[in-house]
PDB file of C-alpha atoms in Angstrom:
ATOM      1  CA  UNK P  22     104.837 -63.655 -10.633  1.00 85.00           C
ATOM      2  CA  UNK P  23     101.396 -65.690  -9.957  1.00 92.00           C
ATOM      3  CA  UNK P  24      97.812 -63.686  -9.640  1.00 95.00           C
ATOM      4  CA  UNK P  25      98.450 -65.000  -6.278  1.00 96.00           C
ATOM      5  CA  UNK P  26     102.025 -63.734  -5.363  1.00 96.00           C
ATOM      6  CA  UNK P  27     100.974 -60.419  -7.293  1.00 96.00           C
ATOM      7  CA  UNK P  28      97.826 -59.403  -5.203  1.00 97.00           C
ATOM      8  CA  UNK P  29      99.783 -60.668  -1.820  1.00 97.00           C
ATOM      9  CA  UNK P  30     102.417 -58.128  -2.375  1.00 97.00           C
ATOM     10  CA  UNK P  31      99.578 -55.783  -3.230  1.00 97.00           C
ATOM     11  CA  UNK P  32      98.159 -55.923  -0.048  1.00 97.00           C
ATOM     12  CA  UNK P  33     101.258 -55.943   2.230  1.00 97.00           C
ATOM     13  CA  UNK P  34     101.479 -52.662   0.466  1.00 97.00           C
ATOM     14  CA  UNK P  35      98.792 -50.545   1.680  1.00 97.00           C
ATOM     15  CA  UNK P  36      97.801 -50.078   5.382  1.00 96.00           C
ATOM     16  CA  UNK P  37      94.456 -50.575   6.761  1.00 96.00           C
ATOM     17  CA  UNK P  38      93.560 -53.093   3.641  1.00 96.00           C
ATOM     18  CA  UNK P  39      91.379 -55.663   4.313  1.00 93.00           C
ATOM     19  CA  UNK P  40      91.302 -57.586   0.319  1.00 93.00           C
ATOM     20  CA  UNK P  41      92.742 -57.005  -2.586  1.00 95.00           C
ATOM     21  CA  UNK P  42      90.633 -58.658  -5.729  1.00 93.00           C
ATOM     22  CA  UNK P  43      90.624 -59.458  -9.644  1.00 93.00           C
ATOM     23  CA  UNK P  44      87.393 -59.627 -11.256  1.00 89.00           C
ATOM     24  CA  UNK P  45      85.303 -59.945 -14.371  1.00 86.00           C
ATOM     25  CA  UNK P  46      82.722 -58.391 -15.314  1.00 78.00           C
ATOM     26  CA  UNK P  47      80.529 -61.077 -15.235  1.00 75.00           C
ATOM     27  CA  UNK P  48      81.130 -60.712 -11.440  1.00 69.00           C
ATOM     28  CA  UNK P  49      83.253 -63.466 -10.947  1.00 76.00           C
ATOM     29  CA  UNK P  50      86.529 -62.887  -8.287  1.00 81.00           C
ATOM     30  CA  UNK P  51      89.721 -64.591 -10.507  1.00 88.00           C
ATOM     31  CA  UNK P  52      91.264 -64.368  -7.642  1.00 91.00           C
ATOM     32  CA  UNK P  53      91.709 -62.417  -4.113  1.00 90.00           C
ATOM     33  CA  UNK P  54      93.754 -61.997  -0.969  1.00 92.00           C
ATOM     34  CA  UNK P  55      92.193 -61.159   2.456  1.00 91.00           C
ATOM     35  CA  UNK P  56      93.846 -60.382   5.579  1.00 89.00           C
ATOM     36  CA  UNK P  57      92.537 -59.367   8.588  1.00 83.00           C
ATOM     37  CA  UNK P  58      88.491 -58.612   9.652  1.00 80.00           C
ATOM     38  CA  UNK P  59      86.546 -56.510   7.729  1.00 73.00           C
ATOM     39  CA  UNK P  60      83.206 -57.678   9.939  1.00 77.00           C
ATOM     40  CA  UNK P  61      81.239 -58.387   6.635  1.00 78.00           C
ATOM     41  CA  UNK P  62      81.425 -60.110   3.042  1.00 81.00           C
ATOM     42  CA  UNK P  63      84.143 -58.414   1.374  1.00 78.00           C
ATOM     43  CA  UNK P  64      83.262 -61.183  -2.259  1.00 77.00           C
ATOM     44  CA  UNK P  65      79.507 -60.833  -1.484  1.00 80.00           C
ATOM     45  CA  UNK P  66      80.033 -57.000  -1.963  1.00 79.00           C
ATOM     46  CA  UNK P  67      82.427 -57.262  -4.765  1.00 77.00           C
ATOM     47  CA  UNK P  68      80.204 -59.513  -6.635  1.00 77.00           C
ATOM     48  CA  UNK P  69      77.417 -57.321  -6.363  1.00 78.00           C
ATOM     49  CA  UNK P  70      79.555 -54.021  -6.944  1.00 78.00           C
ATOM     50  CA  UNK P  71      80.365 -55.782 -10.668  1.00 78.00           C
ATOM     51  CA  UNK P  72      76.829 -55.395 -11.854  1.00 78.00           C
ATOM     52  CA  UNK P  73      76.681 -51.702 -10.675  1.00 81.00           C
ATOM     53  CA  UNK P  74      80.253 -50.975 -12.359  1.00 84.00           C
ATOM     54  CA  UNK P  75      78.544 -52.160 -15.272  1.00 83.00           C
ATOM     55  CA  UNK P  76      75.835 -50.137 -15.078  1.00 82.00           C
ATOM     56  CA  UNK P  77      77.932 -46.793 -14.494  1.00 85.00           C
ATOM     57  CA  UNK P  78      80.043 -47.755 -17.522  1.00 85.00           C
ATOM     58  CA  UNK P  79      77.082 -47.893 -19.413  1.00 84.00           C
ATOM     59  CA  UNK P  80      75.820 -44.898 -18.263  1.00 84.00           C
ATOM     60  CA  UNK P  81      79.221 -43.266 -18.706  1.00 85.00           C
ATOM     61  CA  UNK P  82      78.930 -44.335 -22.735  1.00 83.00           C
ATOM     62  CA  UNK P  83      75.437 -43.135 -22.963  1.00 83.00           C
ATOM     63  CA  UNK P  84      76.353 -39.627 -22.119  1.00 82.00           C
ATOM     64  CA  UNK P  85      79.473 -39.212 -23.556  1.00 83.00           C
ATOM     65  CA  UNK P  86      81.627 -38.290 -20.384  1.00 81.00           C
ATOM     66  CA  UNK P  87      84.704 -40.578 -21.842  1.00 84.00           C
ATOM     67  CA  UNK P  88      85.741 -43.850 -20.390  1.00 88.00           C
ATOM     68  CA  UNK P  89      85.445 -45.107 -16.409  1.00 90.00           C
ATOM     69  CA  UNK P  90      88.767 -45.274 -15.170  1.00 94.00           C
ATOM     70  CA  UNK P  91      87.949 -45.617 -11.069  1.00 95.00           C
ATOM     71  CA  UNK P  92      85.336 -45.722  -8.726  1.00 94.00           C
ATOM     72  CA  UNK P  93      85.806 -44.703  -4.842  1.00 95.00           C
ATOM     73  CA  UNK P  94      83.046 -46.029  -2.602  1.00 93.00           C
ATOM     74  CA  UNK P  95      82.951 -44.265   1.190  1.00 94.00           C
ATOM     75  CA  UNK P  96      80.859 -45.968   4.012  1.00 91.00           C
ATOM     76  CA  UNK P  97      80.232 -45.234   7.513  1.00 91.00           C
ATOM     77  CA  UNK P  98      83.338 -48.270   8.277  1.00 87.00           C
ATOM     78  CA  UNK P  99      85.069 -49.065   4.983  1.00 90.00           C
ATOM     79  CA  UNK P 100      86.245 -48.003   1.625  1.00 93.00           C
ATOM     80  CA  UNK P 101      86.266 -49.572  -1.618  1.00 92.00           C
ATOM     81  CA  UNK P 102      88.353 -48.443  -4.363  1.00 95.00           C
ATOM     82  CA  UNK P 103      87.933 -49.735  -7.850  1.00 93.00           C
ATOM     83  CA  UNK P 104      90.064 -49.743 -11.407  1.00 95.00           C
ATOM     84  CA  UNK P 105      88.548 -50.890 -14.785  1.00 93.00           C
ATOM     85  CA  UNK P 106      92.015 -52.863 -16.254  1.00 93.00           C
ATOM     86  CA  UNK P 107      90.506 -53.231 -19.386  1.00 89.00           C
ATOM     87  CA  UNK P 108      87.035 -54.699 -21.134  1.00 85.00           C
ATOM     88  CA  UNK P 109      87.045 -57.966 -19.149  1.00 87.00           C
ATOM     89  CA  UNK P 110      88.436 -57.026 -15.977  1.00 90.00           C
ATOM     90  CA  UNK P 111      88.390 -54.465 -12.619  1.00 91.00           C
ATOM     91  CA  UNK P 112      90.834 -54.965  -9.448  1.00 94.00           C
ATOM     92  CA  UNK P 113      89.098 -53.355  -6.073  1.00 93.00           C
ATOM     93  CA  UNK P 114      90.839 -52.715  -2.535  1.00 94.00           C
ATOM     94  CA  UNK P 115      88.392 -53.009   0.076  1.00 92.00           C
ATOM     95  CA  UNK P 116      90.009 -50.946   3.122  1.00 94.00           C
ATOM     96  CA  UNK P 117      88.976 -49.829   6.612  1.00 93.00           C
ATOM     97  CA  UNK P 118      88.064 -46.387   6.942  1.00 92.00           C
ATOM     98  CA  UNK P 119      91.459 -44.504   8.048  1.00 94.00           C
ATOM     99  CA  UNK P 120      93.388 -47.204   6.029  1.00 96.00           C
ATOM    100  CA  UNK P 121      95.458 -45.468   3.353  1.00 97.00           C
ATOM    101  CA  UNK P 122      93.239 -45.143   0.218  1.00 97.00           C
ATOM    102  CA  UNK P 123      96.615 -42.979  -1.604  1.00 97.00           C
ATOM    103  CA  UNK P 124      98.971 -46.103  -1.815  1.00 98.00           C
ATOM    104  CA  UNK P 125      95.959 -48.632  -2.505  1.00 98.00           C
ATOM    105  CA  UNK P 126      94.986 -46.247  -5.645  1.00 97.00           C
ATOM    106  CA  UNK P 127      98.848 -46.008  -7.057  1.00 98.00           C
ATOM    107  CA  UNK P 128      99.304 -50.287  -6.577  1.00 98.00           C
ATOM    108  CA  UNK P 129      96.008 -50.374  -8.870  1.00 97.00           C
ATOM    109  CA  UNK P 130      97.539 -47.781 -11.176  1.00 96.00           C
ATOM    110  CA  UNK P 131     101.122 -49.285 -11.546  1.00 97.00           C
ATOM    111  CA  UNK P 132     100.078 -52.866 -11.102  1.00 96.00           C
ATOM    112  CA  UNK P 133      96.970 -52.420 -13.765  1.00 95.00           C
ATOM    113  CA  UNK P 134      99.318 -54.174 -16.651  1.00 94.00           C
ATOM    114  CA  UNK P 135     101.046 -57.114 -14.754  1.00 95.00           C
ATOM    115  CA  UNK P 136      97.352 -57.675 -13.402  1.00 95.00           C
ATOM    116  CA  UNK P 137      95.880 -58.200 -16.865  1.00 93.00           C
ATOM    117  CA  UNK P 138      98.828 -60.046 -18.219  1.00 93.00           C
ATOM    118  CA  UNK P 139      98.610 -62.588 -15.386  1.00 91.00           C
ATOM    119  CA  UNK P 140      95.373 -64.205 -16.147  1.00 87.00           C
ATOM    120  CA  UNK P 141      96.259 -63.669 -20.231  1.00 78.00           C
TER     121      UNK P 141
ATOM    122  CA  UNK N  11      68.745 -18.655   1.422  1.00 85.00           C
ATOM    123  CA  UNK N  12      66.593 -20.469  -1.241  1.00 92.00           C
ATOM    124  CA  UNK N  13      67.924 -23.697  -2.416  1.00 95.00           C
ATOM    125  CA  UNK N  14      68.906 -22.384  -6.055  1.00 96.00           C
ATOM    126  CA  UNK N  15      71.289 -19.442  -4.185  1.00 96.00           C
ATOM    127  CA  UNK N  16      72.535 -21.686  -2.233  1.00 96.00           C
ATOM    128  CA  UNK N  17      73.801 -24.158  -4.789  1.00 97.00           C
ATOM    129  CA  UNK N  18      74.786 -21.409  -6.760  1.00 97.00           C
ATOM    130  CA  UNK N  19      77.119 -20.223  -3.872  1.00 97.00           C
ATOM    131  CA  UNK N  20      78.038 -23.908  -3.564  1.00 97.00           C
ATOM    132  CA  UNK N  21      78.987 -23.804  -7.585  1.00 97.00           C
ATOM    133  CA  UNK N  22      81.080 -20.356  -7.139  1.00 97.00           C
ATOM    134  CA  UNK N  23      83.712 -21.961  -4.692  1.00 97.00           C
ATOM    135  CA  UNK N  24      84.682 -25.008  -6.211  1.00 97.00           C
ATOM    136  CA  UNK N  25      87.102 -24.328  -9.005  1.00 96.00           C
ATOM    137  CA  UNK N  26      86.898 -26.563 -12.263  1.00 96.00           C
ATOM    138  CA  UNK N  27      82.948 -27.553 -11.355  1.00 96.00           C
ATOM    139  CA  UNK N  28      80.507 -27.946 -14.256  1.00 93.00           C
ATOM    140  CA  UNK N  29      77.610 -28.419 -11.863  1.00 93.00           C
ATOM    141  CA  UNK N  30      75.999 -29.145  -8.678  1.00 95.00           C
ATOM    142  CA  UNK N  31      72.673 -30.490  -7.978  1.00 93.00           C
ATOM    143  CA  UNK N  32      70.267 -32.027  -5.152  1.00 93.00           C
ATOM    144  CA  UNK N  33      68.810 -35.225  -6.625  1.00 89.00           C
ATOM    145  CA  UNK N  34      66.024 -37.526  -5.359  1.00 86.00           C
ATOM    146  CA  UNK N  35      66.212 -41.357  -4.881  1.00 78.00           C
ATOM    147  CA  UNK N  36      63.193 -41.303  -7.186  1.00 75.00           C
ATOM    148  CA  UNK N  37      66.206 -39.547  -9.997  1.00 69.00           C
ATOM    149  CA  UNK N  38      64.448 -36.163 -10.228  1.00 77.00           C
ATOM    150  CA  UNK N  39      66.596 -33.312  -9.760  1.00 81.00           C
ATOM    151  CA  UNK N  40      64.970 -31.255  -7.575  1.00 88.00           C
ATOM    152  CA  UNK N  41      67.222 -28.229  -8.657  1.00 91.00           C
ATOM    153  CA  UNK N  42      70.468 -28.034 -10.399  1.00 90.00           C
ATOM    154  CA  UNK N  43      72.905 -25.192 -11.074  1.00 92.00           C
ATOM    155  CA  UNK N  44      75.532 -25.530 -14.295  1.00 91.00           C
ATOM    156  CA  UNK N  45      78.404 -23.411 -15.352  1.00 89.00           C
ATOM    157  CA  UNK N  46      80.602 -24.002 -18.044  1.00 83.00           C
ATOM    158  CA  UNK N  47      80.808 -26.911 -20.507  1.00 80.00           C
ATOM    159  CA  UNK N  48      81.015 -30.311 -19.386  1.00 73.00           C
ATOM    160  CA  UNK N  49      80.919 -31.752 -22.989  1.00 77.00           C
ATOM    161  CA  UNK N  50      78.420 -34.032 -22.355  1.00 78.00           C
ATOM    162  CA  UNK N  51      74.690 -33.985 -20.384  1.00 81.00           C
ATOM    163  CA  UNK N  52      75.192 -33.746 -17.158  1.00 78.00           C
ATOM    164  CA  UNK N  53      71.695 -34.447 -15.876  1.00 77.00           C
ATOM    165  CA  UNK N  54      70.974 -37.362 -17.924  1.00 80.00           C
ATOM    166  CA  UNK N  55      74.458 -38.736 -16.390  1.00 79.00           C
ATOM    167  CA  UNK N  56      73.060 -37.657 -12.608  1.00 77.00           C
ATOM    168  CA  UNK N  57      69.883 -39.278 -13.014  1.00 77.00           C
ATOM    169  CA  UNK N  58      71.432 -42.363 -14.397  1.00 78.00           C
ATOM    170  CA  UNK N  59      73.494 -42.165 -11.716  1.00 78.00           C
ATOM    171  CA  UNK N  60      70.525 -42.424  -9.308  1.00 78.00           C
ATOM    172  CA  UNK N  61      69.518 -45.821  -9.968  1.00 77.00           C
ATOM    173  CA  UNK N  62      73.171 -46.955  -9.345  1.00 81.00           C
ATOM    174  CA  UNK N  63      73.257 -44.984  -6.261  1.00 84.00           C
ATOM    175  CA  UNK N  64      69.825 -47.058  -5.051  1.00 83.00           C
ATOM    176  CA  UNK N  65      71.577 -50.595  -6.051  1.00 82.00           C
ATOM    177  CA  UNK N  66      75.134 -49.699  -4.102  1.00 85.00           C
ATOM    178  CA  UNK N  67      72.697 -48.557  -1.062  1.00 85.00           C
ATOM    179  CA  UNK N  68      71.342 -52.136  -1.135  1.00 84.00           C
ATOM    180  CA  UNK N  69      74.345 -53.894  -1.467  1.00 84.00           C
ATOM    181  CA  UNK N  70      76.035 -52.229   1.379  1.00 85.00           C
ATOM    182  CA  UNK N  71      73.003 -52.612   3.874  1.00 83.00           C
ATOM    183  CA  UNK N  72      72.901 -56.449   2.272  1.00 83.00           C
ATOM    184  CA  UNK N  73      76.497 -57.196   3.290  1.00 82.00           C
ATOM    185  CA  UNK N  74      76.536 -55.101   6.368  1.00 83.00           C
ATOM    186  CA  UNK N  75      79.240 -52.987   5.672  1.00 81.00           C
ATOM    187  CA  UNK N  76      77.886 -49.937   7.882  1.00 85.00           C
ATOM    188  CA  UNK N  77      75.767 -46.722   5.922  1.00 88.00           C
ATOM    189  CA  UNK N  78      76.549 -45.313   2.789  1.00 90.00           C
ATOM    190  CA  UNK N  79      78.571 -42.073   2.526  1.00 94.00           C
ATOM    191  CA  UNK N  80      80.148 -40.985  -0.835  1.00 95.00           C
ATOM    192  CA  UNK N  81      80.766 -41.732  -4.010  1.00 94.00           C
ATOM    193  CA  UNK N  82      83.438 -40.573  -6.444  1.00 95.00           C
ATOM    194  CA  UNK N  83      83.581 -41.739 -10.214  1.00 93.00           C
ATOM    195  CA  UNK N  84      86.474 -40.651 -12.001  1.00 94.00           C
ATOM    196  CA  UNK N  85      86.180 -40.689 -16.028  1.00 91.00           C
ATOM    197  CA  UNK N  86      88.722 -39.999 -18.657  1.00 91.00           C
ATOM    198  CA  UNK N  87      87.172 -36.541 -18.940  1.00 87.00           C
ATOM    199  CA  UNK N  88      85.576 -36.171 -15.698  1.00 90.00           C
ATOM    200  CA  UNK N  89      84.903 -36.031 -11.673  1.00 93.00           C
ATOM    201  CA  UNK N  90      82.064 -36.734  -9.911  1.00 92.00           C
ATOM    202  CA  UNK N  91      81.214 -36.904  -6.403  1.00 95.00           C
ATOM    203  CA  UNK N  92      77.856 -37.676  -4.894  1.00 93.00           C
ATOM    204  CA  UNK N  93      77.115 -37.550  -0.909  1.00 95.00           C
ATOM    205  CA  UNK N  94      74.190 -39.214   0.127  1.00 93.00           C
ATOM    206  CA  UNK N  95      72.212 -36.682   3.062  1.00 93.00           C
ATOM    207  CA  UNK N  96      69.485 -38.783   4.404  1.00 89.00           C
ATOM    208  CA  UNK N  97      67.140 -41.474   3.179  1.00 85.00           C
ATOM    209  CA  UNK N  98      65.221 -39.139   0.334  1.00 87.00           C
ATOM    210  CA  UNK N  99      68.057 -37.002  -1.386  1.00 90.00           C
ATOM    211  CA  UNK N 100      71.682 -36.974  -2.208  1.00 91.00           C
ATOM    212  CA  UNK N 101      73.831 -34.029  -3.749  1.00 94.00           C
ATOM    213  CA  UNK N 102      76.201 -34.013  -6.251  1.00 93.00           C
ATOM    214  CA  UNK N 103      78.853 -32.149  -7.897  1.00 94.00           C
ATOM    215  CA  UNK N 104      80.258 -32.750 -11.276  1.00 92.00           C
ATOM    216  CA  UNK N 105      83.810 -31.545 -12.409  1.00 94.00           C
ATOM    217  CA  UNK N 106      86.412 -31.260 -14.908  1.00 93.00           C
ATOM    218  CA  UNK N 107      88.962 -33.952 -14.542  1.00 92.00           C
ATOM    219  CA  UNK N 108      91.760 -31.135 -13.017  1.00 94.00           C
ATOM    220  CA  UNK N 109      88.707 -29.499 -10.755  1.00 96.00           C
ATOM    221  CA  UNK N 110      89.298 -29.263  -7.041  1.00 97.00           C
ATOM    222  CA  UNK N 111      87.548 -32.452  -5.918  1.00 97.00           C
ATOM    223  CA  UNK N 112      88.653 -31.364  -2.054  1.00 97.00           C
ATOM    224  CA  UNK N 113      86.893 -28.435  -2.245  1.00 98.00           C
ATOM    225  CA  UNK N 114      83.586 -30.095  -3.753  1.00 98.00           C
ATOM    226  CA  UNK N 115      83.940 -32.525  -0.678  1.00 97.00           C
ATOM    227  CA  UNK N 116      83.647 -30.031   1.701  1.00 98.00           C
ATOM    228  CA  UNK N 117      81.179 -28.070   0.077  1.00 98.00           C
ATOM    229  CA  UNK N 118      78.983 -31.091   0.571  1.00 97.00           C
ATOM    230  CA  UNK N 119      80.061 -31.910   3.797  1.00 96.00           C
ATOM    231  CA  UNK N 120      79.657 -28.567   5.096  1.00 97.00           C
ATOM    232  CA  UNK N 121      76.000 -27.848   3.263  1.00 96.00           C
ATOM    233  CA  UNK N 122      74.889 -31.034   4.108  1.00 95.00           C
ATOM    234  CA  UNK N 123      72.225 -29.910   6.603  1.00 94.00           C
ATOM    235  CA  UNK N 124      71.310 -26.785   4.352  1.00 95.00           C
ATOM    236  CA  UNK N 125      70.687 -28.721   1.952  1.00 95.00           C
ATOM    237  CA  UNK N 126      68.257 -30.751   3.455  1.00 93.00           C
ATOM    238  CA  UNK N 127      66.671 -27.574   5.324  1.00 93.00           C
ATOM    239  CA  UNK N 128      66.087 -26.173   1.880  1.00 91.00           C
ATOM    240  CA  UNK N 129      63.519 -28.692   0.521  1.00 87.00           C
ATOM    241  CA  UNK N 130      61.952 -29.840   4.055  1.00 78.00           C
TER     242      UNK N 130
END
């Protein structure tokens, strides 16, 4: 299956999702999938999210607490859950605030490996 | 109740928590109550934590995707979940990686106000 194809099915998963995204960590999107309005810059936010994922992984390291596995960010009209894949990549659901943050966090988990190998 | 009871109460319920503490946007803790070992240091991770917490602020007022609420960061060997109160502090809890993260979110929710009272 394409990136593509993959993160289409993704989304048609998970109710209430608004994008489904591959990145690097050098804050590029690979690729993403949107579908329907989330009233603001879903890429602007995940581009700027990569730096800060960086920076909690770092901080993470520096105290010893083990390795950054995910990342759930709550505001007042969305959430955005994030999974490091490995050292080059992340994959983030941004969802609306009642959308269902369960089923977006098991796609990350059980598509983490067909994610990777797509883009290897 | 003084601010150290009550995040010593706050400690009590949750089961699995290594600490809780009321930070500053500056990164000072203004108090902090431990129990147990984490395995690593916990208040260097908060503080770190703080600047982060300042640059996902930013990017969510940047892209306009409404005020920010929570944050949860899940490591190999940890939990932790900070809830912003108002413009000068947020609180935080930080857990073993099987502690009751639903309780801890309530806690916060619930003390939110207290909290705030506490230092004001």
């Amino acid at each position: 299956m394409s990136l593509r194809d993959l993160l289409t099915s993704m989304l048609a998963e998970v109710e209430g999702a608004f994008a489904v995204m591959l990145m690097g960590y050098d804050c590029i999107a690979i690729d993403e999938v949107q579908q329907g309005e989330a009233g603001f810059d879903v890429q602007t936010m995940a581009v700027e999210y990569g730096t800060v994922i960086k920076e909690i992984r770092r901080t993470i390291e520096l105290v010893g607490a083990g390795a950054m596995e995910e990342i759930v960010i709550s505001t007042t009209g969305s959430r955005m859950i994030i999974r490091v894949l490995n050292d080059e990549f992340f994959a983030a659901f941004v969802l609306a605030k009642d959308g269902n943050l369960g089923k977006a966090r098991y796609q990350l988990r059980m598509r983490a490996l067909q994610l990777v190998e797509s883009v290897s």
